[in-house]
Amino acid sequence: MSTISEERLDSGHGGAPSGFKLGMLLNDTRYRSYTFQFIALVLLILSISYLVSNLIANLEEAGLNISWAFLAEPAGYDINQRPIEYDSQSTHARASIVGAINTLIVAFLACVTATILGVVAGVLRLSNNWIVARLMSVYVEAFRNVPVLIWILIIFLAMSNAFPQPRAFRGEAPDAEMWLGLFAFTNRGVYAPSFINGAGSTIFWIVCVLSIVGVFAYRRYAKKLLYDTGRLLPMGWPSLAILIVPPVLAFFLLGSPVSLETPELRGFNFQGGVHLRLSLIALWFALAIYTGAFIAENVRAGIMAISKGQTEAAGALGLRPGRIMNLVILPQALRVIIPPLISQYLNITKNSSLAIAVGYMDITGTLGGITLNQTGRAIEAILLLMLFYLLVSLAISAIMNVYNNSVKLKER
Amino acid sequence: MSDTHSESVGFVRKTFIEPAPPPAREAGAVKWLRENLFSGVVNSALTILSIIFIVWIAVSVYPWFANAAYGTSSLAECREVLEGVNAACFSVLQERGNQMLFGIAYPSEQYWRPLLAFVLLFVCAVPVLFSQYVPRQTLIGTALYPFFAYWLIWGGTLWLSIAILGLLIAAYFVPKVIAGLPDGARSGLGLVVGGATGLLLAYWLAVGGLNLWGLASGFAEGGGTGGMIGAVLFYAMAAFVAVTFIPMGIFTAYAVWQSAERGLLLSTVTTIAFLFVALNFVAGPLAGVLNGIVPIELEAVASRDLGGFMLNMILGTVCVSLSIPLGILLALGRQSSLPFIKGVCVVFIEFIRGVPLITLLFVANVVLAYFFPPESNIDLVLRVIIMITMFAAAYIAEVIRGGLAALPRGQYEAADSLGLDYGQATRLIILPQALKISIPGIVNVAVGLFKDTTLVSVISMFDLVGAIRGPILGSADWAGIYWEAFGFAALLFFVVCYGISQYSQWLERELATDHR
């Protein structure tokens, strides 16, 4: 656009400018752009001052002021999911932090699940199998064209109505049974076993983490070897072995440092284990399934952007379809898939604010919900809320852009 | 090889072999099945799993539909009728369907009005949606539609819509009248309008500067790091205003007066002034007088009484149609070579795109009113429309920016070489092509936005989802009827959104001018 407005003298005002005249601010394109910007600046300041003066007048009329003191006052309400220490005597600031962590938890879970779902559905939608491809089309269209809020509410209400009450598990011949004796699906949420860490558990967990790292290192090494020398190391069983053998060995050598605590019915409810609230599960599933449909479309578009010749060339080299997908198509398609994938992650994070519809206490429920209603500090609370989401959005795009740069086409 | 042939008798076939049908496994349905469903172990397993899944769904859902109960007045009655069979209770749609469509408070004897507006929406959208096949004159009907639809839905007097329409048309002719004035008169008008504008601007700036000064002192009193930053920022702005308000006034007056001979600035300022006066002081009284002579009235319906799917439709159509022009402006601003304007657009777009729509709706609900003058009472629907429009505009701006960036540089250079100025080049060469590229993206935003209108239920407006969650599931009669109600809502949204996306794909094929 710069080419249009730059360096063209207005011919109506004759000849080369000998000196600066006031009229040139309007009629000479060299100066006119400055004039326009100056006017825009003045208008911006004018509108800011207009809004601010209204704000001041309104606040004065309502007897309010802008103050952040409420953040240090005790919140006085309870939060049902507490990733960190919190009770009703904690401050509003701490309540907001709890909410923020809850937002990040559900966003992370949903991002991972949605990616898996989306990649599977996107690949299957291009499958040669007619029925599977149609089923995936139905999934994608059904979820893309209905608001996510409706999905969240349907899943939440369906689960809270379909799952039995905790007391159905009681008695000699209970109406409901725990799944595998470990998981209890009730209308108050899912009760899952949790770990009890005994002596030496730290070493065990370190071994677990190391073996996961080891799997990635091995696969990376095998891939590098394949690209460098063409030697193909087996991928499947060694990674499985690296993943399973060291932790199992460590488990027995250390004398079973970690045991499971299964939830048990005591009194009116299950005790022990991990309690996944229905609101969390509904939100997580709904966000994952909904966004998975969008990711599936991105994956499909990414795969279709790779020329068919690549598949054919790989086939001519004798690669099997699975290998073609993993070694030839997906690495190239990633370049097309990642940028929209970043915005889907951002969407999940932002859509997690719908938690307020099912009563999951994320930051919209704490800072933007109860804190706002209790203290009446609407402007401050909403400002902080927006700031939080802005920071998270910026962080996600920064991280994903780094990854995007690492997979993009390396050119001279 | 040749000597083997010399000893053998050459065989030459004298008749054709009758064409035989292909082997059974290579033809017809069998071949299709083998290729598409059972081409390998994995594929066969997937097929069988899918078939089991489909059959399972069908077997569990069909009876639910087939045994459905109709015509009862509560869920309890439904359960009695069904006698323990797990089946749908579609009575809720018969009894509360109207509330889902029109909201709980819209007067039921007036339902024909939104219905008529809905039907007319499609009629009036045809000239825009299928512009290749419909004569251009029909666009007049589309242009009139918003005024008529506003009257139909909100009621009141039709003369208000007509008066506003008439004044808008009159404003269109203001620049032409000014251009037609004799030179002396135009110069005089320039002097008057320029002087008035300059004085007004200087006054506004002075008032604004005082406000900024007050705010800065407030921040300074508050103390703290944030307070200091705010104080410095607002003191700087106040100082800027204090230095510039008189020169700005004089310069504006001079600029308007000087531009009188070409008329652009003068006519813009005059038109804005005309519109301001006309819409604020003339439209209402004029409509009142006209209505006194020939009354054309409908029962007025307050904004808070709108609801149901109607509210989703209103928010969707209004916000999308308002956000497209705003988005175009933002996209052009972001691509502009003027750093300040570009900066403002970038900050606006990135800010809006970084926060969830819910927080913007909170702003509309509890904060936005603080930024309007104390005596003004802007109703919630309008505040929500403002925020959703800003939200959609930021997304559409990004889509259109992609379209602008995708245009080859040669197009810009060609426009320059034809001697077109920025406005002409943008209007005639750049935008038509950029918009064509952006159609799929714009439609995606529109569909997403339409779905997002359900979020207004979070700020307790009774749109389709809000009506179901609030009055319907909350009533004693229908508590627990979620599948039927939400299924109906999902179906409505699916029909509309799927329809829009199918239309956009058709339009893309229609506009594909390359590779022909």
mmCIF file of C-alpha atoms in Angstrom, chain A residues 65-373:
data_model
loop_
_atom_site.group_PDB
_atom_site.id
_atom_site.type_symbol
_atom_site.label_atom_id
_atom_site.label_comp_id
_atom_site.label_asym_id
_atom_site.label_seq_id
_atom_site.Cartn_x
_atom_site.Cartn_y
_atom_site.Cartn_z
ATOM 1 C CA ASN A 65 -13.229 4.362 43.136
ATOM 2 C CA ILE A 66 -10.544 2.290 41.476
ATOM 3 C CA SER A 67 -8.735 0.302 44.122
ATOM 4 C CA TRP A 68 -6.904 -2.969 44.205
ATOM 5 C CA ALA A 69 -7.194 -3.402 47.954
ATOM 6 C CA PHE A 70 -9.898 -6.065 47.541
ATOM 7 C CA LEU A 71 -7.260 -8.510 46.324
ATOM 8 C CA ALA A 72 -5.734 -8.677 49.808
ATOM 9 C CA GLU A 73 -9.029 -9.171 51.619
ATOM 10 C CA PRO A 74 -10.238 -12.621 52.665
ATOM 11 C CA ALA A 75 -12.331 -14.190 49.921
ATOM 12 C CA GLY A 76 -14.789 -15.971 52.191
ATOM 13 C CA TYR A 77 -15.908 -18.530 49.635
ATOM 14 C CA ASP A 78 -14.938 -22.085 49.013
ATOM 15 C CA ILE A 79 -13.430 -23.556 45.849
ATOM 16 C CA ASN A 80 -14.135 -27.221 45.269
ATOM 17 C CA GLN A 81 -11.024 -28.015 43.255
ATOM 18 C CA ARG A 82 -7.867 -26.805 44.975
ATOM 19 C CA PRO A 83 -4.572 -27.544 43.240
ATOM 20 C CA ILE A 84 -2.793 -25.426 45.902
ATOM 21 C CA GLU A 85 -3.534 -24.634 49.537
ATOM 22 C CA TYR A 86 -6.686 -22.614 49.800
ATOM 23 C CA ASP A 87 -9.482 -22.088 52.300
ATOM 24 C CA SER A 88 -12.230 -19.552 52.637
ATOM 25 C CA GLN A 89 -9.980 -17.310 54.747
ATOM 26 C CA SER A 90 -7.458 -16.977 51.924
ATOM 27 C CA THR A 91 -7.357 -13.758 49.963
ATOM 28 C CA HIS A 92 -9.133 -12.933 46.728
ATOM 29 C CA ALA A 93 -5.733 -12.872 45.052
ATOM 30 C CA ARG A 94 -5.124 -16.461 46.122
ATOM 31 C CA ALA A 95 -8.588 -17.463 44.928
ATOM 32 C CA SER A 96 -7.755 -15.969 41.546
ATOM 33 C CA ILE A 97 -4.515 -17.928 41.405
ATOM 34 C CA VAL A 98 -6.374 -21.138 42.220
ATOM 35 C CA GLY A 99 -8.793 -20.312 39.438
ATOM 36 C CA ALA A 100 -5.956 -19.554 37.042
ATOM 37 C CA ILE A 101 -4.327 -22.907 37.766
ATOM 38 C CA ASN A 102 -7.662 -24.642 37.264
ATOM 39 C CA THR A 103 -7.989 -22.883 33.892
ATOM 40 C CA LEU A 104 -4.537 -24.080 32.889
ATOM 41 C CA ILE A 105 -5.305 -27.642 34.037
ATOM 42 C CA VAL A 106 -8.446 -27.989 31.955
ATOM 43 C CA ALA A 107 -6.884 -26.192 28.987
ATOM 44 C CA PHE A 108 -3.862 -28.479 29.029
ATOM 45 C CA LEU A 109 -5.941 -31.659 29.315
ATOM 46 C CA ALA A 110 -8.246 -30.515 26.525
ATOM 47 C CA CYS A 111 -5.361 -29.483 24.245
ATOM 48 C CA VAL A 112 -3.705 -32.896 24.510
ATOM 49 C CA THR A 113 -6.950 -34.821 24.024
ATOM 50 C CA ALA A 114 -8.119 -32.616 21.178
ATOM 51 C CA THR A 115 -4.833 -33.024 19.338
ATOM 52 C CA ILE A 116 -5.001 -36.819 19.539
ATOM 53 C CA LEU A 117 -8.667 -36.861 18.516
ATOM 54 C CA GLY A 118 -8.121 -34.357 15.754
ATOM 55 C CA VAL A 119 -5.147 -36.111 14.190
ATOM 56 C CA VAL A 120 -6.905 -39.488 14.287
ATOM 57 C CA ALA A 121 -10.138 -38.106 12.858
ATOM 58 C CA GLY A 122 -8.342 -36.034 10.237
ATOM 59 C CA VAL A 123 -6.311 -38.980 8.989
ATOM 60 C CA LEU A 124 -9.287 -41.346 9.095
ATOM 61 C CA ARG A 125 -11.428 -38.892 7.169
ATOM 62 C CA LEU A 126 -9.042 -39.364 4.266
ATOM 63 C CA SER A 127 -9.046 -43.130 4.704
ATOM 64 C CA ASN A 128 -9.912 -45.411 1.792
ATOM 65 C CA ASN A 129 -12.430 -47.050 4.050
ATOM 66 C CA TRP A 130 -15.741 -45.614 2.950
ATOM 67 C CA ILE A 131 -17.664 -46.166 6.178
ATOM 68 C CA VAL A 132 -14.916 -44.815 8.424
ATOM 69 C CA ALA A 133 -14.441 -41.742 6.237
ATOM 70 C CA ARG A 134 -18.206 -41.053 6.336
ATOM 71 C CA LEU A 135 -18.379 -41.542 10.090
ATOM 72 C CA MET A 136 -15.576 -39.049 10.580
ATOM 73 C CA SER A 137 -17.305 -36.546 8.270
ATOM 74 C CA VAL A 138 -20.432 -36.858 10.383
ATOM 75 C CA TYR A 139 -18.395 -36.316 13.549
ATOM 76 C CA VAL A 140 -16.634 -33.266 12.161
ATOM 77 C CA GLU A 141 -19.748 -31.623 10.729
ATOM 78 C CA ALA A 142 -21.889 -32.361 13.766
ATOM 79 C CA PHE A 143 -19.436 -30.844 16.204
ATOM 80 C CA ARG A 144 -18.301 -27.935 14.080
ATOM 81 C CA ASN A 145 -21.806 -26.680 13.466
ATOM 82 C CA VAL A 146 -23.219 -26.706 16.978
ATOM 83 C CA PRO A 147 -22.128 -24.227 19.680
ATOM 84 C CA VAL A 148 -19.599 -25.548 22.166
ATOM 85 C CA LEU A 149 -21.736 -24.266 25.024
ATOM 86 C CA ILE A 150 -24.516 -26.668 23.998
ATOM 87 C CA TRP A 151 -22.037 -29.545 23.908
ATOM 88 C CA ILE A 152 -20.687 -28.681 27.347
ATOM 89 C CA LEU A 153 -24.189 -28.520 28.798
ATOM 90 C CA ILE A 154 -25.352 -31.731 27.080
ATOM 91 C CA ILE A 155 -22.316 -33.698 28.247
ATOM 92 C CA PHE A 156 -22.560 -32.284 31.765
ATOM 93 C CA LEU A 157 -26.289 -32.955 32.116
ATOM 94 C CA ALA A 158 -26.093 -36.353 30.435
ATOM 95 C CA MET A 159 -23.319 -37.477 32.742
ATOM 96 C CA SER A 160 -24.914 -36.154 35.883
ATOM 97 C CA ASN A 161 -28.139 -37.939 34.968
ATOM 98 C CA ALA A 162 -26.722 -41.139 33.522
ATOM 99 C CA PHE A 163 -24.190 -41.909 36.249
ATOM 100 C CA PRO A 164 -25.544 -43.432 39.471
ATOM 101 C CA GLN A 165 -25.474 -41.705 42.827
ATOM 102 C CA PRO A 166 -22.708 -42.752 45.226
ATOM 103 C CA ARG A 167 -25.230 -44.593 47.398
ATOM 104 C CA ALA A 168 -26.040 -46.912 44.490
ATOM 105 C CA PHE A 169 -22.666 -48.536 45.159
ATOM 106 C CA ARG A 170 -23.640 -49.488 48.703
ATOM 107 C CA GLY A 171 -25.123 -52.666 50.065
ATOM 108 C CA GLU A 172 -24.897 -56.374 49.438
ATOM 109 C CA ALA A 173 -26.233 -56.278 45.891
ATOM 110 C CA PRO A 174 -25.397 -52.728 44.712
ATOM 111 C CA ASP A 175 -27.075 -51.199 41.653
ATOM 112 C CA ALA A 176 -23.705 -50.022 40.379
ATOM 113 C CA GLU A 177 -20.233 -51.442 40.531
ATOM 114 C CA MET A 178 -16.828 -49.877 40.369
ATOM 115 C CA TRP A 179 -15.092 -50.272 37.057
ATOM 116 C CA LEU A 180 -12.229 -52.788 37.460
ATOM 117 C CA GLY A 181 -12.692 -52.225 41.175
ATOM 118 C CA LEU A 182 -10.708 -49.004 40.754
ATOM 119 C CA PHE A 183 -12.862 -46.341 39.157
ATOM 120 C CA ALA A 184 -16.255 -45.196 40.382
ATOM 121 C CA PHE A 185 -18.385 -43.236 37.949
ATOM 122 C CA THR A 186 -20.927 -41.329 40.008
ATOM 123 C CA ASN A 187 -23.066 -38.304 39.374
ATOM 124 C CA ARG A 188 -20.702 -36.349 41.619
ATOM 125 C CA GLY A 189 -17.764 -37.112 39.391
ATOM 126 C CA VAL A 190 -15.281 -39.846 38.745
ATOM 127 C CA TYR A 191 -13.328 -41.316 41.656
ATOM 128 C CA ALA A 192 -10.018 -42.750 40.514
ATOM 129 C CA PRO A 193 -7.221 -44.390 42.461
ATOM 130 C CA SER A 194 -4.351 -42.225 43.595
ATOM 131 C CA PHE A 195 -0.756 -43.023 44.456
ATOM 132 C CA ILE A 196 0.568 -43.299 47.982
ATOM 133 C CA ASN A 197 4.239 -42.500 48.037
ATOM 134 C CA GLY A 198 6.291 -44.609 50.461
ATOM 135 C CA ALA A 199 10.003 -44.623 51.161
ATOM 136 C CA GLY A 200 12.103 -44.437 47.994
ATOM 137 C CA SER A 201 9.197 -43.238 45.878
ATOM 138 C CA THR A 202 11.184 -40.252 44.662
ATOM 139 C CA ILE A 203 13.728 -42.527 42.992
ATOM 140 C CA PHE A 204 10.919 -44.537 41.420
ATOM 141 C CA TRP A 205 9.298 -41.447 39.920
ATOM 142 C CA ILE A 206 12.649 -40.191 38.657
ATOM 143 C CA VAL A 207 13.145 -43.555 36.932
ATOM 144 C CA CYS A 208 9.694 -43.233 35.373
ATOM 145 C CA VAL A 209 10.429 -39.767 34.027
ATOM 146 C CA LEU A 210 13.840 -40.887 32.789
ATOM 147 C CA SER A 211 12.376 -43.818 30.907
ATOM 148 C CA ILE A 212 9.851 -41.535 29.196
ATOM 149 C CA VAL A 213 12.711 -39.247 28.234
ATOM 150 C CA GLY A 214 14.612 -42.345 27.123
ATOM 151 C CA VAL A 215 11.830 -43.349 24.746
ATOM 152 C CA PHE A 216 11.939 -39.967 23.067
ATOM 153 C CA ALA A 217 15.744 -40.030 22.925
ATOM 154 C CA TYR A 218 15.721 -43.490 21.387
ATOM 155 C CA ARG A 219 13.158 -42.565 18.761
ATOM 156 C CA ARG A 220 15.061 -39.444 17.936
ATOM 157 C CA TYR A 221 18.262 -41.426 17.595
ATOM 158 C CA ALA A 222 16.578 -44.052 15.409
ATOM 159 C CA LYS A 223 15.124 -41.372 13.177
ATOM 160 C CA LYS A 224 18.472 -39.614 12.828
ATOM 161 C CA LEU A 225 20.106 -42.928 11.988
ATOM 162 C CA LEU A 226 17.434 -43.609 9.401
ATOM 163 C CA TYR A 227 17.853 -40.220 7.765
ATOM 164 C CA ASP A 228 21.650 -40.329 7.904
ATOM 165 C CA THR A 229 22.445 -43.898 6.961
ATOM 166 C CA GLY A 230 19.165 -45.450 5.874
ATOM 167 C CA ARG A 231 19.400 -48.125 8.577
ATOM 168 C CA LEU A 232 15.993 -48.801 10.042
ATOM 169 C CA LEU A 233 15.997 -49.691 13.735
ATOM 170 C CA PRO A 234 12.873 -51.317 15.156
ATOM 171 C CA MET A 235 10.711 -48.653 16.764
ATOM 172 C CA GLY A 236 7.823 -50.423 18.470
ATOM 173 C CA TRP A 237 9.120 -52.988 20.945
ATOM 174 C CA PRO A 238 12.313 -51.147 22.044
ATOM 175 C CA SER A 239 10.374 -48.017 22.975
ATOM 176 C CA LEU A 240 7.854 -50.164 24.838
ATOM 177 C CA ALA A 241 10.680 -51.942 26.619
ATOM 178 C CA ILE A 242 12.399 -48.696 27.574
ATOM 179 C CA LEU A 243 9.097 -47.392 28.838
ATOM 180 C CA ILE A 244 8.165 -50.438 30.953
ATOM 181 C CA VAL A 245 11.256 -52.386 32.035
ATOM 182 C CA PRO A 246 13.188 -49.782 34.091
ATOM 183 C CA PRO A 247 10.201 -48.642 36.155
ATOM 184 C CA VAL A 248 9.138 -52.253 36.842
ATOM 185 C CA LEU A 249 12.680 -53.178 37.866
ATOM 186 C CA ALA A 250 12.952 -50.100 40.040
ATOM 187 C CA PHE A 251 9.545 -50.867 41.571
ATOM 188 C CA PHE A 252 10.608 -54.307 42.747
ATOM 189 C CA LEU A 253 14.212 -53.391 43.650
ATOM 190 C CA LEU A 254 12.995 -50.543 45.865
ATOM 191 C CA GLY A 255 10.452 -52.829 47.479
ATOM 192 C CA SER A 256 7.152 -51.470 46.141
ATOM 193 C CA PRO A 257 7.582 -47.836 47.208
ATOM 194 C CA VAL A 258 4.338 -46.700 45.576
ATOM 195 C CA SER A 259 0.956 -48.183 46.238
ATOM 196 C CA LEU A 260 -2.501 -47.373 44.954
ATOM 197 C CA GLU A 261 -5.193 -45.907 47.121
ATOM 198 C CA THR A 262 -8.519 -46.931 45.688
ATOM 199 C CA PRO A 263 -11.553 -44.826 46.459
ATOM 200 C CA GLU A 264 -13.897 -46.452 48.960
ATOM 201 C CA LEU A 265 -17.445 -45.756 49.867
ATOM 202 C CA ARG A 266 -17.582 -44.384 53.381
ATOM 203 C CA GLY A 267 -20.653 -42.707 54.705
ATOM 204 C CA PHE A 268 -22.463 -40.839 51.997
ATOM 205 C CA ASN A 269 -19.597 -40.518 49.561
ATOM 206 C CA PHE A 270 -16.396 -42.019 48.287
ATOM 207 C CA GLN A 271 -13.261 -41.275 50.243
ATOM 208 C CA GLY A 272 -9.669 -41.536 49.143
ATOM 209 C CA GLY A 273 -8.270 -41.579 45.665
ATOM 210 C CA VAL A 274 -8.589 -38.735 43.218
ATOM 211 C CA HIS A 275 -11.883 -37.026 42.674
ATOM 212 C CA LEU A 276 -12.377 -35.706 39.150
ATOM 213 C CA ARG A 277 -15.362 -33.424 39.279
ATOM 214 C CA LEU A 278 -18.115 -33.848 36.737
ATOM 215 C CA SER A 279 -17.758 -30.217 35.743
ATOM 216 C CA LEU A 280 -14.080 -30.727 34.962
ATOM 217 C CA ILE A 281 -14.739 -33.893 32.963
ATOM 218 C CA ALA A 282 -17.636 -32.390 31.036
ATOM 219 C CA LEU A 283 -15.663 -29.264 30.201
ATOM 220 C CA TRP A 284 -12.574 -31.240 29.256
ATOM 221 C CA PHE A 285 -14.442 -33.706 27.030
ATOM 222 C CA ALA A 286 -16.623 -31.106 25.391
ATOM 223 C CA LEU A 287 -13.693 -28.811 24.598
ATOM 224 C CA ALA A 288 -11.620 -31.750 23.366
ATOM 225 C CA ILE A 289 -14.316 -33.235 21.145
ATOM 226 C CA TYR A 290 -15.424 -29.865 19.801
ATOM 227 C CA THR A 291 -11.942 -28.568 19.037
ATOM 228 C CA GLY A 292 -10.883 -32.019 17.839
ATOM 229 C CA ALA A 293 -13.341 -31.598 14.969
ATOM 230 C CA PHE A 294 -11.648 -28.344 13.966
ATOM 231 C CA ILE A 295 -8.170 -29.836 14.317
ATOM 232 C CA ALA A 296 -9.313 -32.769 12.161
ATOM 233 C CA GLU A 297 -10.145 -30.291 9.395
ATOM 234 C CA ASN A 298 -6.743 -28.612 9.772
ATOM 235 C CA VAL A 299 -4.999 -31.970 9.638
ATOM 236 C CA ARG A 300 -6.998 -32.987 6.576
ATOM 237 C CA ALA A 301 -6.177 -29.709 4.835
ATOM 238 C CA GLY A 302 -2.519 -30.159 5.742
ATOM 239 C CA ILE A 303 -2.395 -33.663 4.341
ATOM 240 C CA MET A 304 -4.256 -32.684 1.182
ATOM 241 C CA ALA A 305 -1.770 -29.857 0.656
ATOM 242 C CA ILE A 306 0.982 -32.448 0.149
ATOM 243 C CA SER A 307 1.135 -33.393 -3.497
ATOM 244 C CA LYS A 308 -0.084 -36.858 -4.368
ATOM 245 C CA GLY A 309 3.251 -37.481 -6.076
ATOM 246 C CA GLN A 310 4.870 -37.720 -2.639
ATOM 247 C CA THR A 311 2.616 -40.617 -1.666
ATOM 248 C CA GLU A 312 3.203 -42.286 -5.009
ATOM 249 C CA ALA A 313 6.965 -41.803 -4.844
ATOM 250 C CA ALA A 314 7.060 -43.236 -1.336
ATOM 251 C CA GLY A 315 4.895 -46.126 -2.513
ATOM 252 C CA ALA A 316 7.232 -46.708 -5.450
ATOM 253 C CA LEU A 317 10.106 -46.976 -2.981
ATOM 254 C CA GLY A 318 8.200 -49.800 -1.363
ATOM 255 C CA LEU A 319 7.061 -48.101 1.862
ATOM 256 C CA ARG A 320 3.958 -49.401 3.585
ATOM 257 C CA PRO A 321 0.974 -47.028 3.970
ATOM 258 C CA GLY A 322 1.624 -46.499 7.702
ATOM 259 C CA ARG A 323 5.258 -45.624 7.031
ATOM 260 C CA ILE A 324 4.300 -43.331 4.157
ATOM 261 C CA MET A 325 2.064 -41.411 6.533
ATOM 262 C CA ASN A 326 4.635 -41.248 9.342
ATOM 263 C CA LEU A 327 7.823 -40.659 7.398
ATOM 264 C CA VAL A 328 6.760 -38.783 4.291
ATOM 265 C CA ILE A 329 3.369 -37.141 4.568
ATOM 266 C CA LEU A 330 2.968 -36.011 8.187
ATOM 267 C CA PRO A 331 6.412 -34.352 8.522
ATOM 268 C CA GLN A 332 5.633 -32.239 5.470
ATOM 269 C CA ALA A 333 2.029 -31.663 6.456
ATOM 270 C CA LEU A 334 3.096 -30.432 9.908
ATOM 271 C CA ARG A 335 4.232 -27.177 8.358
ATOM 272 C CA VAL A 336 0.735 -26.515 7.126
ATOM 273 C CA ILE A 337 -0.963 -27.897 10.237
ATOM 274 C CA ILE A 338 0.937 -26.137 13.016
ATOM 275 C CA PRO A 339 -0.104 -22.482 12.517
ATOM 276 C CA PRO A 340 -3.862 -23.255 12.655
ATOM 277 C CA LEU A 341 -3.152 -25.709 15.473
ATOM 278 C CA ILE A 342 -1.735 -22.834 17.506
ATOM 279 C CA SER A 343 -4.941 -20.890 17.119
ATOM 280 C CA GLN A 344 -6.956 -23.969 18.107
ATOM 281 C CA TYR A 345 -4.952 -24.196 21.343
ATOM 282 C CA LEU A 346 -5.666 -20.529 21.918
ATOM 283 C CA ASN A 347 -9.338 -21.205 21.258
ATOM 284 C CA ILE A 348 -9.394 -24.025 23.790
ATOM 285 C CA THR A 349 -7.815 -21.797 26.414
ATOM 286 C CA LYS A 350 -10.277 -19.025 25.725
ATOM 287 C CA ASN A 351 -13.268 -21.372 25.509
ATOM 288 C CA SER A 352 -12.335 -22.861 28.873
ATOM 289 C CA SER A 353 -13.880 -19.690 30.271
ATOM 290 C CA LEU A 354 -17.217 -21.403 29.564
ATOM 291 C CA ALA A 355 -16.477 -23.311 32.771
ATOM 292 C CA ILE A 356 -18.766 -20.782 34.387
ATOM 293 C CA ALA A 357 -21.733 -22.529 32.730
ATOM 294 C CA VAL A 358 -21.097 -25.819 34.560
ATOM 295 C CA GLY A 359 -19.699 -24.394 37.784
ATOM 296 C CA TYR A 360 -16.082 -25.416 37.308
ATOM 297 C CA MET A 361 -14.050 -22.928 39.307
ATOM 298 C CA ASP A 362 -11.633 -21.589 36.756
ATOM 299 C CA ILE A 363 -10.447 -17.990 36.800
ATOM 300 C CA THR A 364 -13.675 -16.806 35.171
ATOM 301 C CA GLY A 365 -15.579 -18.473 37.989
ATOM 302 C CA THR A 366 -13.427 -17.102 40.796
ATOM 303 C CA LEU A 367 -12.071 -13.711 39.769
ATOM 304 C CA GLY A 368 -14.736 -12.953 37.140
ATOM 305 C CA GLY A 369 -17.561 -14.627 39.062
ATOM 306 C CA ILE A 370 -17.721 -14.781 42.817
ATOM 307 C CA THR A 371 -14.986 -12.237 43.574
ATOM 308 C CA LEU A 372 -16.556 -9.760 41.185
ATOM 309 C CA ASN A 373 -20.022 -10.257 42.632
#
